[in-house]
XYZ file of C-alpha atoms in Angstrom:
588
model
C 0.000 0.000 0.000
C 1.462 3.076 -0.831
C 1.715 6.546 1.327
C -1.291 8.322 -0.025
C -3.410 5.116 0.283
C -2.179 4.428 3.883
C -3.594 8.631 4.338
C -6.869 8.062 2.743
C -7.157 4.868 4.946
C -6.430 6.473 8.324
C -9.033 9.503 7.557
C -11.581 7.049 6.288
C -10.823 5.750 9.632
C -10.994 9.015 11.836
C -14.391 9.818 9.707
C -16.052 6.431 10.626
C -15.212 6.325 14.219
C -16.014 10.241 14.618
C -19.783 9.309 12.962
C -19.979 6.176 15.262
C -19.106 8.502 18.559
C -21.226 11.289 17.039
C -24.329 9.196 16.339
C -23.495 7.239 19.971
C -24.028 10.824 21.528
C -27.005 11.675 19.891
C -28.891 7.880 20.800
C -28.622 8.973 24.495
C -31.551 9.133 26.249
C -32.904 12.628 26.175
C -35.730 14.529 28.341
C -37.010 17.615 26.703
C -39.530 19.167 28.709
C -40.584 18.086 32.481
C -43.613 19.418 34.918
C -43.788 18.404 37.883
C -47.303 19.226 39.584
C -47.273 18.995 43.374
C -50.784 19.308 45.137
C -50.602 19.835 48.875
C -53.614 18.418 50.731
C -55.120 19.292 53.686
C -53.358 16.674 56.228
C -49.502 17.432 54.893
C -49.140 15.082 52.196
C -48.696 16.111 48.477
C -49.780 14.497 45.478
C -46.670 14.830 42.895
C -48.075 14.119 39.205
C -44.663 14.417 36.885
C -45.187 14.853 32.916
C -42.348 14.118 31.000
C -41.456 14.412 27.114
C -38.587 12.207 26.368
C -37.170 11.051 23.686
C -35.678 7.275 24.423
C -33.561 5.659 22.505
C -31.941 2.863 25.215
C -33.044 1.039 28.524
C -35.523 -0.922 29.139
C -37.614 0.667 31.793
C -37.337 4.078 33.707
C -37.183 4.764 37.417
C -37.085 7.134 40.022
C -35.252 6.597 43.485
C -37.346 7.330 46.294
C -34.881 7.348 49.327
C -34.154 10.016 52.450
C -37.825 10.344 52.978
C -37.612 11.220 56.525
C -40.337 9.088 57.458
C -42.567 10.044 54.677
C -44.357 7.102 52.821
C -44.607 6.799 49.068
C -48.428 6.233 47.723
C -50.778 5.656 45.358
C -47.894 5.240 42.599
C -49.374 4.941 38.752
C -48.526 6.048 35.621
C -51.168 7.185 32.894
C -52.521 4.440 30.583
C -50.180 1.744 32.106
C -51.158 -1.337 33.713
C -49.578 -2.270 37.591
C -47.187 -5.017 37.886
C -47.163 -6.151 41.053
C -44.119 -8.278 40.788
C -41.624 -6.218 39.221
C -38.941 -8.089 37.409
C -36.167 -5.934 36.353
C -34.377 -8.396 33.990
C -38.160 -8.895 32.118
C -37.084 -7.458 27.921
C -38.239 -3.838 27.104
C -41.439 -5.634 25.386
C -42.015 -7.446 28.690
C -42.230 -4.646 30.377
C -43.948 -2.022 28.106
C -47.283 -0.563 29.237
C -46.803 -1.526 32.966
C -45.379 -0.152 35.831
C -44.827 -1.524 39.790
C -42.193 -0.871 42.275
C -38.783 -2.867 43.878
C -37.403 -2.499 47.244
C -34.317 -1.433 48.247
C -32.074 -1.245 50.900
C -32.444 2.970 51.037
C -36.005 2.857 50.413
C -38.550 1.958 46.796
C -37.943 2.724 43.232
C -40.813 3.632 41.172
C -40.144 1.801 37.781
C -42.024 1.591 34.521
C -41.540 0.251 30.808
C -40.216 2.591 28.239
C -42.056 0.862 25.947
C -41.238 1.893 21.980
C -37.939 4.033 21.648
C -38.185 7.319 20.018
C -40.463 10.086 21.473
C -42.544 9.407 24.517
C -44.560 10.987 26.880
C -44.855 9.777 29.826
C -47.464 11.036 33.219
C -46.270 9.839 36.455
C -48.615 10.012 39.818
C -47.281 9.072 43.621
C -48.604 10.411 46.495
C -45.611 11.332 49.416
C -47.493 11.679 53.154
C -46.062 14.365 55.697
C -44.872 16.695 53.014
C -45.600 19.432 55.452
C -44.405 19.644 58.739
C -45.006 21.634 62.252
C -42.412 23.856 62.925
C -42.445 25.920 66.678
C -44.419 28.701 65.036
C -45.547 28.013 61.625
C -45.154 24.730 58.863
C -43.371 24.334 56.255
C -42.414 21.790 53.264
C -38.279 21.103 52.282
C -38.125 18.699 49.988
C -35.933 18.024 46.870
C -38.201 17.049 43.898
C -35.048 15.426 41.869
C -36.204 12.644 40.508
C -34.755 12.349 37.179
C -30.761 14.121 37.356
C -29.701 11.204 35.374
C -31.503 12.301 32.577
C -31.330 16.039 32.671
C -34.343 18.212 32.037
C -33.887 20.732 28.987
C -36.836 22.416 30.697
C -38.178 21.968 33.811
C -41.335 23.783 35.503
C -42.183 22.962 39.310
C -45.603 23.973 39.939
C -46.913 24.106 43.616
C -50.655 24.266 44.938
C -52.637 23.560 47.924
C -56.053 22.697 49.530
C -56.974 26.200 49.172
C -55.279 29.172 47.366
C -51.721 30.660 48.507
C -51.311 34.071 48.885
C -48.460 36.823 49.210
C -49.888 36.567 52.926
C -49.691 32.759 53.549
C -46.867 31.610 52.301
C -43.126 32.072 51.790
C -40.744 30.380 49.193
C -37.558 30.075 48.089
C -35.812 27.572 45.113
C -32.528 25.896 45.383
C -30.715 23.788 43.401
C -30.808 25.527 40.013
C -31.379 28.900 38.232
C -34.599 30.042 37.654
C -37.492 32.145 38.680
C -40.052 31.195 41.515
C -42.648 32.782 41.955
C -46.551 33.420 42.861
C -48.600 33.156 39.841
C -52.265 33.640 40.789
C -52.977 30.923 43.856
C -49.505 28.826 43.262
C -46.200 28.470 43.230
C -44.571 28.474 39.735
C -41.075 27.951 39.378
C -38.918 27.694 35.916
C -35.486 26.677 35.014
C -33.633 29.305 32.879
C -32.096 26.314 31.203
C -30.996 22.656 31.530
C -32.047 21.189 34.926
C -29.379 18.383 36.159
C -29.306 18.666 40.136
C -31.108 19.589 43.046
C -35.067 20.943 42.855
C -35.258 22.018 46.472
C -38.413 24.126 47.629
C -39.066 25.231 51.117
C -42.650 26.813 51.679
C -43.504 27.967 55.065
C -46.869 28.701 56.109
C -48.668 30.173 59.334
C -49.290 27.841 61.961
C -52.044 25.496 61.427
C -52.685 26.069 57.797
C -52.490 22.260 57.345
C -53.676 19.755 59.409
C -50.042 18.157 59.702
C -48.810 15.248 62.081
C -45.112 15.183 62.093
C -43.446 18.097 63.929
C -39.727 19.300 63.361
C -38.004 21.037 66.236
C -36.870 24.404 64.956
C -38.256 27.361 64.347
C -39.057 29.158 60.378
C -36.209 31.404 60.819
C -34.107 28.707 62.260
C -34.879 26.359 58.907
C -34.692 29.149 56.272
C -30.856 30.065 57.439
C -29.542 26.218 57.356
C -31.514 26.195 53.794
C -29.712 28.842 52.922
C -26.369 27.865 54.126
C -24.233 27.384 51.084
C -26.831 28.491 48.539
C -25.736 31.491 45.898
C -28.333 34.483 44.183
C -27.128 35.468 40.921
C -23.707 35.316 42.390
C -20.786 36.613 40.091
C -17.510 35.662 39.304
C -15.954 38.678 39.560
C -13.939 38.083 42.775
C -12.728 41.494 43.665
C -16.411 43.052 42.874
C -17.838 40.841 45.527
C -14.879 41.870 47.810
C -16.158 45.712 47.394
C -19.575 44.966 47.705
C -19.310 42.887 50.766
C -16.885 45.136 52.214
C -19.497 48.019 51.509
C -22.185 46.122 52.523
C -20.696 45.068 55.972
C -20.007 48.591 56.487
C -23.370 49.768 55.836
C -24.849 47.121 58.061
C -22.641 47.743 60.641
C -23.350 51.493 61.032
C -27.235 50.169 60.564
C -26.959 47.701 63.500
C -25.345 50.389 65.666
C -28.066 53.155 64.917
C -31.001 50.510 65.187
C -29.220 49.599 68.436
C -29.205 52.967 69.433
C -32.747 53.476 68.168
C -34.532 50.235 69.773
C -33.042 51.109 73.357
C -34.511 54.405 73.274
C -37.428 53.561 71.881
C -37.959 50.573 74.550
C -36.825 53.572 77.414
C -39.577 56.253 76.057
C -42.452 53.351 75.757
C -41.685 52.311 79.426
C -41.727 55.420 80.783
C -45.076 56.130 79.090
C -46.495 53.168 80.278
C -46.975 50.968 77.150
C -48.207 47.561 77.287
C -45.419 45.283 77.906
C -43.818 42.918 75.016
C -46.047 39.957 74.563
C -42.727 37.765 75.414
C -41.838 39.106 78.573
C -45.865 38.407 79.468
C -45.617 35.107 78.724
C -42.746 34.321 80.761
C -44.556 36.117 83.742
C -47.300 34.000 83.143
C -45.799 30.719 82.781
C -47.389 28.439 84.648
C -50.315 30.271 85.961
C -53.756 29.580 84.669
C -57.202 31.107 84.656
C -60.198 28.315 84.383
C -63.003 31.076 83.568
C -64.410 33.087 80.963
C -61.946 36.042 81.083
C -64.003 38.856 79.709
C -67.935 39.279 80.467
C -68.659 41.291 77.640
C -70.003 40.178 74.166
C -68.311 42.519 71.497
C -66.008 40.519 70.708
C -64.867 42.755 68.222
C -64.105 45.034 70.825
C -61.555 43.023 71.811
C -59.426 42.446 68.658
C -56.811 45.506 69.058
C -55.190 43.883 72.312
C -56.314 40.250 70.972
C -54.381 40.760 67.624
C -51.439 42.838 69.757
C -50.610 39.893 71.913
C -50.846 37.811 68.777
C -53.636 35.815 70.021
C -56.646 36.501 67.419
C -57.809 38.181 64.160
C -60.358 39.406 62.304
C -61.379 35.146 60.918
C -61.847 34.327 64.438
C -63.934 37.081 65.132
C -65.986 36.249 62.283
C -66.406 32.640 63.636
C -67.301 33.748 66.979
C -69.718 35.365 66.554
C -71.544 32.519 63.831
C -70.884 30.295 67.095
C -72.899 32.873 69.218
C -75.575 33.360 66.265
C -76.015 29.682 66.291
C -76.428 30.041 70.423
C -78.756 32.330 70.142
C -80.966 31.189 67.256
C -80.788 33.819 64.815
C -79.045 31.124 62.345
C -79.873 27.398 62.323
C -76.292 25.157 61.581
C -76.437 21.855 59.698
C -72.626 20.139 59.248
C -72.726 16.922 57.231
C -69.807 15.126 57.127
C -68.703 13.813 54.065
C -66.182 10.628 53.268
C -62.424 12.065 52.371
C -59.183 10.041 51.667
C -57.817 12.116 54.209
C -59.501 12.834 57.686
C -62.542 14.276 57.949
C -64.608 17.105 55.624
C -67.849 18.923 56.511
C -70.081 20.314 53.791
C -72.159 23.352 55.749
C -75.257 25.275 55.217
C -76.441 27.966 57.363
C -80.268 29.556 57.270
C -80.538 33.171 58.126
C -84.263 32.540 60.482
C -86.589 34.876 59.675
C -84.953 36.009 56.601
C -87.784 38.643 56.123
C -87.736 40.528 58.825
C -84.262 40.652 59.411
C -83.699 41.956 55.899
C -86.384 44.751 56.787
C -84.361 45.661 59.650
C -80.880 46.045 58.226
C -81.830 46.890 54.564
C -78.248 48.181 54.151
C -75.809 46.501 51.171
C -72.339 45.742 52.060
C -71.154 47.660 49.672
C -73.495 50.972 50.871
C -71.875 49.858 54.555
C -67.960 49.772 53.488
C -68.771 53.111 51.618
C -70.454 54.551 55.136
C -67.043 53.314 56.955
C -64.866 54.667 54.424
C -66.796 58.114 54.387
C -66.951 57.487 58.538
C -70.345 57.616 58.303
C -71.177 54.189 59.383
C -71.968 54.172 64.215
C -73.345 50.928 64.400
C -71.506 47.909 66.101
C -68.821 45.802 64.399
C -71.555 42.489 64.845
C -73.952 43.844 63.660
C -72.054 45.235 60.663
C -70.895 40.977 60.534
C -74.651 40.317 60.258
C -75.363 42.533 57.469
C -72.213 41.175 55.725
C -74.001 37.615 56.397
C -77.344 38.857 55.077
C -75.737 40.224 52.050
C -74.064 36.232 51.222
C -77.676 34.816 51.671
C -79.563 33.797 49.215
C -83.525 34.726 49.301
C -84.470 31.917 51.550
C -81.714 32.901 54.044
C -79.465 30.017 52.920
C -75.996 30.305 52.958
C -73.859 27.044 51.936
C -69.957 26.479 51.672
C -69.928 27.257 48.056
C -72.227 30.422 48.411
C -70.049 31.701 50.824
C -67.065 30.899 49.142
C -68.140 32.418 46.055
C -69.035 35.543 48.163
C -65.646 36.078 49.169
C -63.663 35.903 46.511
C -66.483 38.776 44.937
C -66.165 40.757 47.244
C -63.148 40.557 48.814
C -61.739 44.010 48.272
C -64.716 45.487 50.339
C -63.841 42.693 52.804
C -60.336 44.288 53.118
C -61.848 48.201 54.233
C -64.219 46.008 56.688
C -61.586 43.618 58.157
C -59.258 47.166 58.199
C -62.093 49.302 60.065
C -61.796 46.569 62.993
C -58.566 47.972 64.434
C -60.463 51.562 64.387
C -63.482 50.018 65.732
C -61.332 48.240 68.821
C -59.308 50.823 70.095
C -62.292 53.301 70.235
C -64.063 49.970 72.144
C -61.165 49.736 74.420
C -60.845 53.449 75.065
C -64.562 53.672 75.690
C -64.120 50.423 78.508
C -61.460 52.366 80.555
C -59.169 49.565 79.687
C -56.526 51.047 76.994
C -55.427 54.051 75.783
C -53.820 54.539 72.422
C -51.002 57.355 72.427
C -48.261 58.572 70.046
C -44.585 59.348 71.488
C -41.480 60.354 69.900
C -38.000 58.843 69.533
C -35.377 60.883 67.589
C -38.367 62.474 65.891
C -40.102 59.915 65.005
C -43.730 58.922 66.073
C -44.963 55.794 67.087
C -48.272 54.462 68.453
C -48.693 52.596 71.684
C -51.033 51.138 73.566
C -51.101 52.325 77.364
C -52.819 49.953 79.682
C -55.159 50.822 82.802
C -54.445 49.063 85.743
C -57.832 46.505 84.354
C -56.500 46.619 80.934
C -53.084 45.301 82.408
C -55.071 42.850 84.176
C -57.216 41.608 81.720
C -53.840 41.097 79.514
C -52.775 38.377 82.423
C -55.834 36.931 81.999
C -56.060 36.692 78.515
C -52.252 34.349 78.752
C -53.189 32.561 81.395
C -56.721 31.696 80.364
C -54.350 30.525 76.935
C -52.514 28.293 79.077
C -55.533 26.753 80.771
C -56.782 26.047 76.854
C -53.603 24.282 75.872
C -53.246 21.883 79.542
C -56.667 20.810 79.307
C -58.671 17.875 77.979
C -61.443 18.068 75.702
C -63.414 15.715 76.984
C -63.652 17.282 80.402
C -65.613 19.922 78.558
C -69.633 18.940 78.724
C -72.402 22.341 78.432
C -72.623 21.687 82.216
C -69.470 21.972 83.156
C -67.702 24.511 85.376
C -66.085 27.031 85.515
C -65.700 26.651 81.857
C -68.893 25.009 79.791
C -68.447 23.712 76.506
C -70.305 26.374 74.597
C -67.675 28.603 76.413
C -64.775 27.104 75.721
C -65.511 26.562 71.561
C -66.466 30.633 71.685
C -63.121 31.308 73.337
C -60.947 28.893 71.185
C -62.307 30.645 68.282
C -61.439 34.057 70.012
C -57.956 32.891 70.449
C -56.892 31.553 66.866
C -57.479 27.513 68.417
C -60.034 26.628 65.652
C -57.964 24.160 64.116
C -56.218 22.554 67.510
C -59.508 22.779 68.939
C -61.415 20.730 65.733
C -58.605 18.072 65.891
C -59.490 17.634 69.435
C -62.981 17.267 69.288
C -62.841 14.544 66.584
C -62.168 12.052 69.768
C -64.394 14.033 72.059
C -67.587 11.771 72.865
C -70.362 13.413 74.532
C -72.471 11.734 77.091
C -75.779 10.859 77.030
C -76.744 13.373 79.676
C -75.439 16.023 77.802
C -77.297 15.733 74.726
C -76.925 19.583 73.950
C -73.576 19.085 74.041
C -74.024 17.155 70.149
C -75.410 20.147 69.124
C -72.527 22.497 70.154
C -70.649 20.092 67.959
C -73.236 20.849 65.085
C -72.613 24.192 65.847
C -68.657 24.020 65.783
C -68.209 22.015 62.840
C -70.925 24.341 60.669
C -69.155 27.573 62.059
C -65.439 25.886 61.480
C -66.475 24.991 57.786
C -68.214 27.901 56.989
C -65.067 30.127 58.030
C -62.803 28.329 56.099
C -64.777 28.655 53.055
C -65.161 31.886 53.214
C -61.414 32.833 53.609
C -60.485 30.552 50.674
C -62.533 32.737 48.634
C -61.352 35.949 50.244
C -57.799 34.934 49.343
C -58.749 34.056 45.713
C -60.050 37.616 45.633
C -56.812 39.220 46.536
C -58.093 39.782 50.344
C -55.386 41.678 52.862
C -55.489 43.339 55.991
C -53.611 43.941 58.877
C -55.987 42.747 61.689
C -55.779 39.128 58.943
C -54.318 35.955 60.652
C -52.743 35.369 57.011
C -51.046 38.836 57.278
C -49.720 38.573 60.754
C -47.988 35.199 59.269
C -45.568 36.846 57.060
C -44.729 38.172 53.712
C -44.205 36.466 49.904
C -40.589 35.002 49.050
C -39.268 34.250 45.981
C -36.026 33.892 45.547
C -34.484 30.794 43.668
C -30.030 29.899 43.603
C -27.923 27.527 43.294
C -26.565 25.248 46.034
C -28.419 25.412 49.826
C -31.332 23.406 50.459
C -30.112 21.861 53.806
C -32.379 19.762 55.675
C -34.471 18.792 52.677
C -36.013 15.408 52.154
C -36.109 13.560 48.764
C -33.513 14.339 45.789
C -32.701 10.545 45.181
C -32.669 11.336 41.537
C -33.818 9.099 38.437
C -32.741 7.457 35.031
C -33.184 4.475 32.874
C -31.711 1.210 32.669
C-alpha cells in the first residue's frame, strides 16, 4: 500500500469512528420538557403528578429513586394508561415490560419503575402520592423537599408547579428555590417555578406557612427562621464571578450594616426607654414568661363585642379578624338567629364537613338592616357608618344569603372571593373600631410618642387593661393543659359552649377541631351534640369563606394570614439543607 493510500485509509478511519461517537451521543436518552405538579392536601401530604417528554432511545424501563424520605411514605404510585405489575422483574425485555409499571425495594427505600415501551419520542405522566410533606415547625409549617427525581436524565426544561387545599397568597406563604437557576414565583394561587435552562441537580423548595394552615402530624423542632438560614447555608443568588467586585460589595455592605446595627441599636433602646416610661403595654414575650405556669379556668371577659376586643387580641398575637368572624356565627347559632347543619362527608384524608347555614326569619331581618355591604364599606370609608362591628358581621351575612336565608360552603365561598376588596376596608375598620371599644371600657389608651423624631403608636394599659392582659395568657394556658373531653355544656367554671367561643377568640379553631374529633359526649349532655353541630358548621363555613377571600386578593392587617408573614421568591444555586427527597432518576 502506498503513502497516499495508507492517508486516505487512516481519515476514512478518523471519519467512521467520529460518525460512530457522534451518532453514539445523539442515541442517548434525552428529556425535553418536564412538569412536575405537586398538590398539597389538607393533612400534609402532596400528590406529585410528573409529565415528561422524552425522547428514548436505550433502557428498558425508567425509574425514580425514592430514598431520604424522613419518614414520609410513598403512595398511590401509577402512571397514565399503564397497567400495575405487582411483581416487578427488572431483567423482564423492554417488550415485557412495556405498558406496565410496579415498584422494587431497596435497601435505602422503593424505586418507582415503569416500561419505556417503543424508543423514540414518549410521553410519559407519572402520579405518587408522598405523606407528611408538610411539617409543624415551633411557630408556623413548612415543606423542604428536593423534587429530583430524574438528574440522570437532565431536564432541557423543567417547571415545578406548587398548589394547595386552598389558594396561597403573598400573605400565607413564603418560598424560596434551590438547586438551580430560575425564577419562583406566585402566579395567581400557586407556586410556579422555571429553570432558565438545563435542569441536572437539586429541585429544592421550602414553603412555610402560618401555623395550622395544614392539618399536619409530624413536627420538626426548629423554628421558620431557624430552617430558612440552614436552607440557605451554602446556597448562591445570581452570584458573580468577579472576585474582587464581591470583595467591594461585601466590604461596603458590611459597612453599611454595621453602622445600621449600631443606629437601630441605638434606636430600639430608646425607643424601649420612652415606651416604658409612658407606660406601654409590655412585650407579649416578657408576658408570657410572667405567666408561665399560671392559669385562669373562667371566661376572662364578660362582655359580648367581641370585636371590641381584637386591638389587644391581635397585639398579643392571640386573634384576628377570621376568628372574630367565627365567633360570633358560634354565638348566632347560640342564640338562634341562624340554624347550623354540618354533614360530614367521606375524604381520603380525615374528615370534611359540607355546611349550610339559614338566616331565620330572613324577612324581617332583611327589613331591619336593609343596608348593602357595599353601601356599609362606603359609610365606613366616608366614617359615616356608628353601628356595632356584629352587627355590621350580620349585614355582611345577610348580604351572602340567598332569598331563603341560605348560605352554603360554596355560596359563601363564592361571596368572598367577589367581594373581597370590600372585605379588606371592613376587616381594616376593625382595628379603628377596637381601640375606640377599648378606650370607651377604661381599659386602653392609644397614644403617640417620639423617639429621635419619630412617632410611634402605643397602647397604654389601665391598671384593668393590664389585668385583663394576664388573663387573657393565662386563660391561653388553661386552653392548651386541658382535655377536651372534660368539657360537657354543664361543666364549670368553663362550659363547653364557652370554651368553643373562646378557642375561636384565640386563633385555636384548628387545635380545637382536631381535638374534638375524639371528644364523645355523654348521654346526659345531649346539647352538648349540638354544640358540635354548631362548631363544625361555624369551622367549615369560616374556612370557606377565607379561601374565597384569598382568591379575591383579600389583605389586611388585623388578617391571621397577614400577621404570618410576607411572599418570598427567591431561587439559587446550592443550599437546600435539611431537605427530604432528591434521590434522583434514570433508565436502565
Amino acid at each position: 500500500m502506498n503513502k497516499w493510500m495508507k492517508i486516505l485509509a487512516a481519515l476514512t478511519m478518523a471519519i467512521s469512528m467520529n460518525m460512530v461517537l457522534t451518532l453514539t451521543a445523539f442515541a442517548e436518552n434525552e428529556m425535553s420538557d418536564l412538569h412536575i405538579e405537586v398538590e398539597l392536601q389538607e393533612d400534609g401530604s402532596g400528590v406529585v403528578t410528573e409529565h415528561r417528554q422524552m425522547n428514548m432511545d436505550e433502557g428498558t424501563e425508567l425509574f425514580i429513586n425514592m430514598v431520604n424520605l424522613d419518614e414520609s411514605e410513598v403512595l398511590d404510585f401509577s402512571v397514565e394508561g399503564f397497567t400495575e405489575e405487582p411483581d416487578w422483574d427488572s431483567d423482564d425485555s423492554r417488550e415485557e415490560k412495556a405498558g406496565k409499571y410496579g415498584t422494587v425495594s431497596t435497601d435505602d427505600g422503593v424505586e418507582l419503575v415503569w416500561g419505556i415501551g417503543e424508543y423514540g419520542e414518549n410521553t410519559y405522566t407519572v402520579t405518587y402520592t408522598l405523606s407528611d410533606l408538610v411539617r409543624n415547625l415551633e411557630d408556623g409549617q413548612a415543606m423542604l423537599w428536593n423534587f429530583d427525581t430524574f438528574s440522570d436524565i437532565p431536564a432541557q426544561n423543567l417547571t415545578v408547579e406548587i398548589s394547595g387545599f386552598q389558594p396561597f397568597t403573598q400573605e400565607n406563604v413564603n418560598f424560596w428555590g434551590f438547586g438551580f437557576d430560575g425564577d419562583i414565583q406566585l402566579e395567581g394561587d400557586r407556586i410556579v417555578w422555571e429553570s432558565n435552562g438545563e435542569a441536572d441537580g437539586d429541585v429544592i423548595v421550602l414553603t412555610q406557612f402560618p401555623a395550622d394552615f395544614f392539618q399536619a402530624e409530624r413536627t420538626v423542632d426548629m423554628t421558620l427562621s431557624e430552617q430558612q438560614e440552614e436552607a440557605m447555608d451554602g446556597s448562591t443568588y445570581n452570584s458573580s464571578d468577579n472576585s474582587t467586585l464581591i470583595v467591594i460589595i461585601v466590604s461596603a455592605a458590611v459597612g453599611f450594616s454595621l453602622l445600621i446595627g449600631i443606629g437601630t441599636f441605638f434606636f430600639v433602646r430608646k425607643t424601649n426607654q420612652v415606651k416604658k416610661e409612658a407606660g406601654a403595654l409590655k412585650p407579649i414575650h416578657k408576658r408570657i414568661a410572667e405567666n408561665k405556669g399560671k392559669t385562669y379556668a373562667a371566661v376572662p371577659f364578660d362582655g359580648e363585642d367581641y370585636a371590641g376586643l381584637s386591638a389587644l387580641l391581635t397585639q398579643m398575637n392571640l386573634g384576628y379578624f377570621e376568628d372574630i368572624f367565627q365567633a360570633y356565627l358560634l354565638k348566632w347559632s347560640v342564640n338562634e338567629n341562624i340554624s347550623m347543619e354540618a354533614e360530614e362527608e367521606s375524604k381520603v384524608f380525615g374528615k370534611k364537613y359540607r355546611t349550610a347555614l339559614t338566616i331565620n326569619d330572613i324577612e324581617k331581618e332583611q327589613n331591619n338592616y336593609p343596608l348593602a355591604f357595599s353601601e356599609l364599606t362606603d359609610q365606613i370609608e366616608d366614617e359615616s357608618y356608628k353601628g356595632t362591628y356584629e352587627m355590621a358581621l350580620w349585614i355582611m351575612l345577610l348580604d351572602a344569603a340567598d332569598r331563603n336565608g341560605v348560605v352554603t360552603d360554596k355560596s359563601i365561598q363564592k361571596w368572598g372571593e367577589q367581594h373581597a376588596k370590600e372585605v379588606s376596608t371592613f376587616a381594616d375598620y376593625l382595628k379603628d373600631y377596637s381601640e375606640a371599644y377599648l378606650e370607651q371600657q377604661g381599659l386602653f389608651s392609644f397614644e403617640e410618642i417620639k423617639v429621635f423624631g419619630f412617632l410611634q403608636s402605643i397602647m397604654v394599659p389601665s391598671d384593668e387593661g393590664e389585668k385583663l392582659a394576664d388573663r387573657l395568657i393565662q386563660f391561653d394556658n388553661y386552653l392548651k393543659e386541658s382535655d377536651i373531653n372534660q368539657f360537657s355544656n354543664a361543666s364549670k367554671p368553663l362550659s363547653l359552649k364557652d370554651m368553643m367561643l373562646w378557642s375561636a377568640l384565640l386563633s385555636k379553631s384548628d387545635k380545637v377541631s382536631k381535638k374534638l374529633e375524639d371528644l364523645v359526649p355523654e348521654d346526659r349532655y345531649e346539647e352538648d351534640r349540638v354544640y358540635l353541630q354548631f362548631w363544625y358548621g361555624t369551622y367549615y363555613t369560616r374556612a370557606s369563606w377565607t379561601t374565597g377571600l384569598a382568591s379575591g386578593g383579600f389583605h389586611s392587617s388585623t388578617s391571621a394570614a397577614t400577621a404570618a408573614g410576607g411572599s418570598g421568591g427567591a431561587t439559587g444555586v446550592g443550599g437546600g439543607a435539611g431537605a427530604g427527597g432528591g434521590g434522583g432518576g434514570g433508565a436502565r
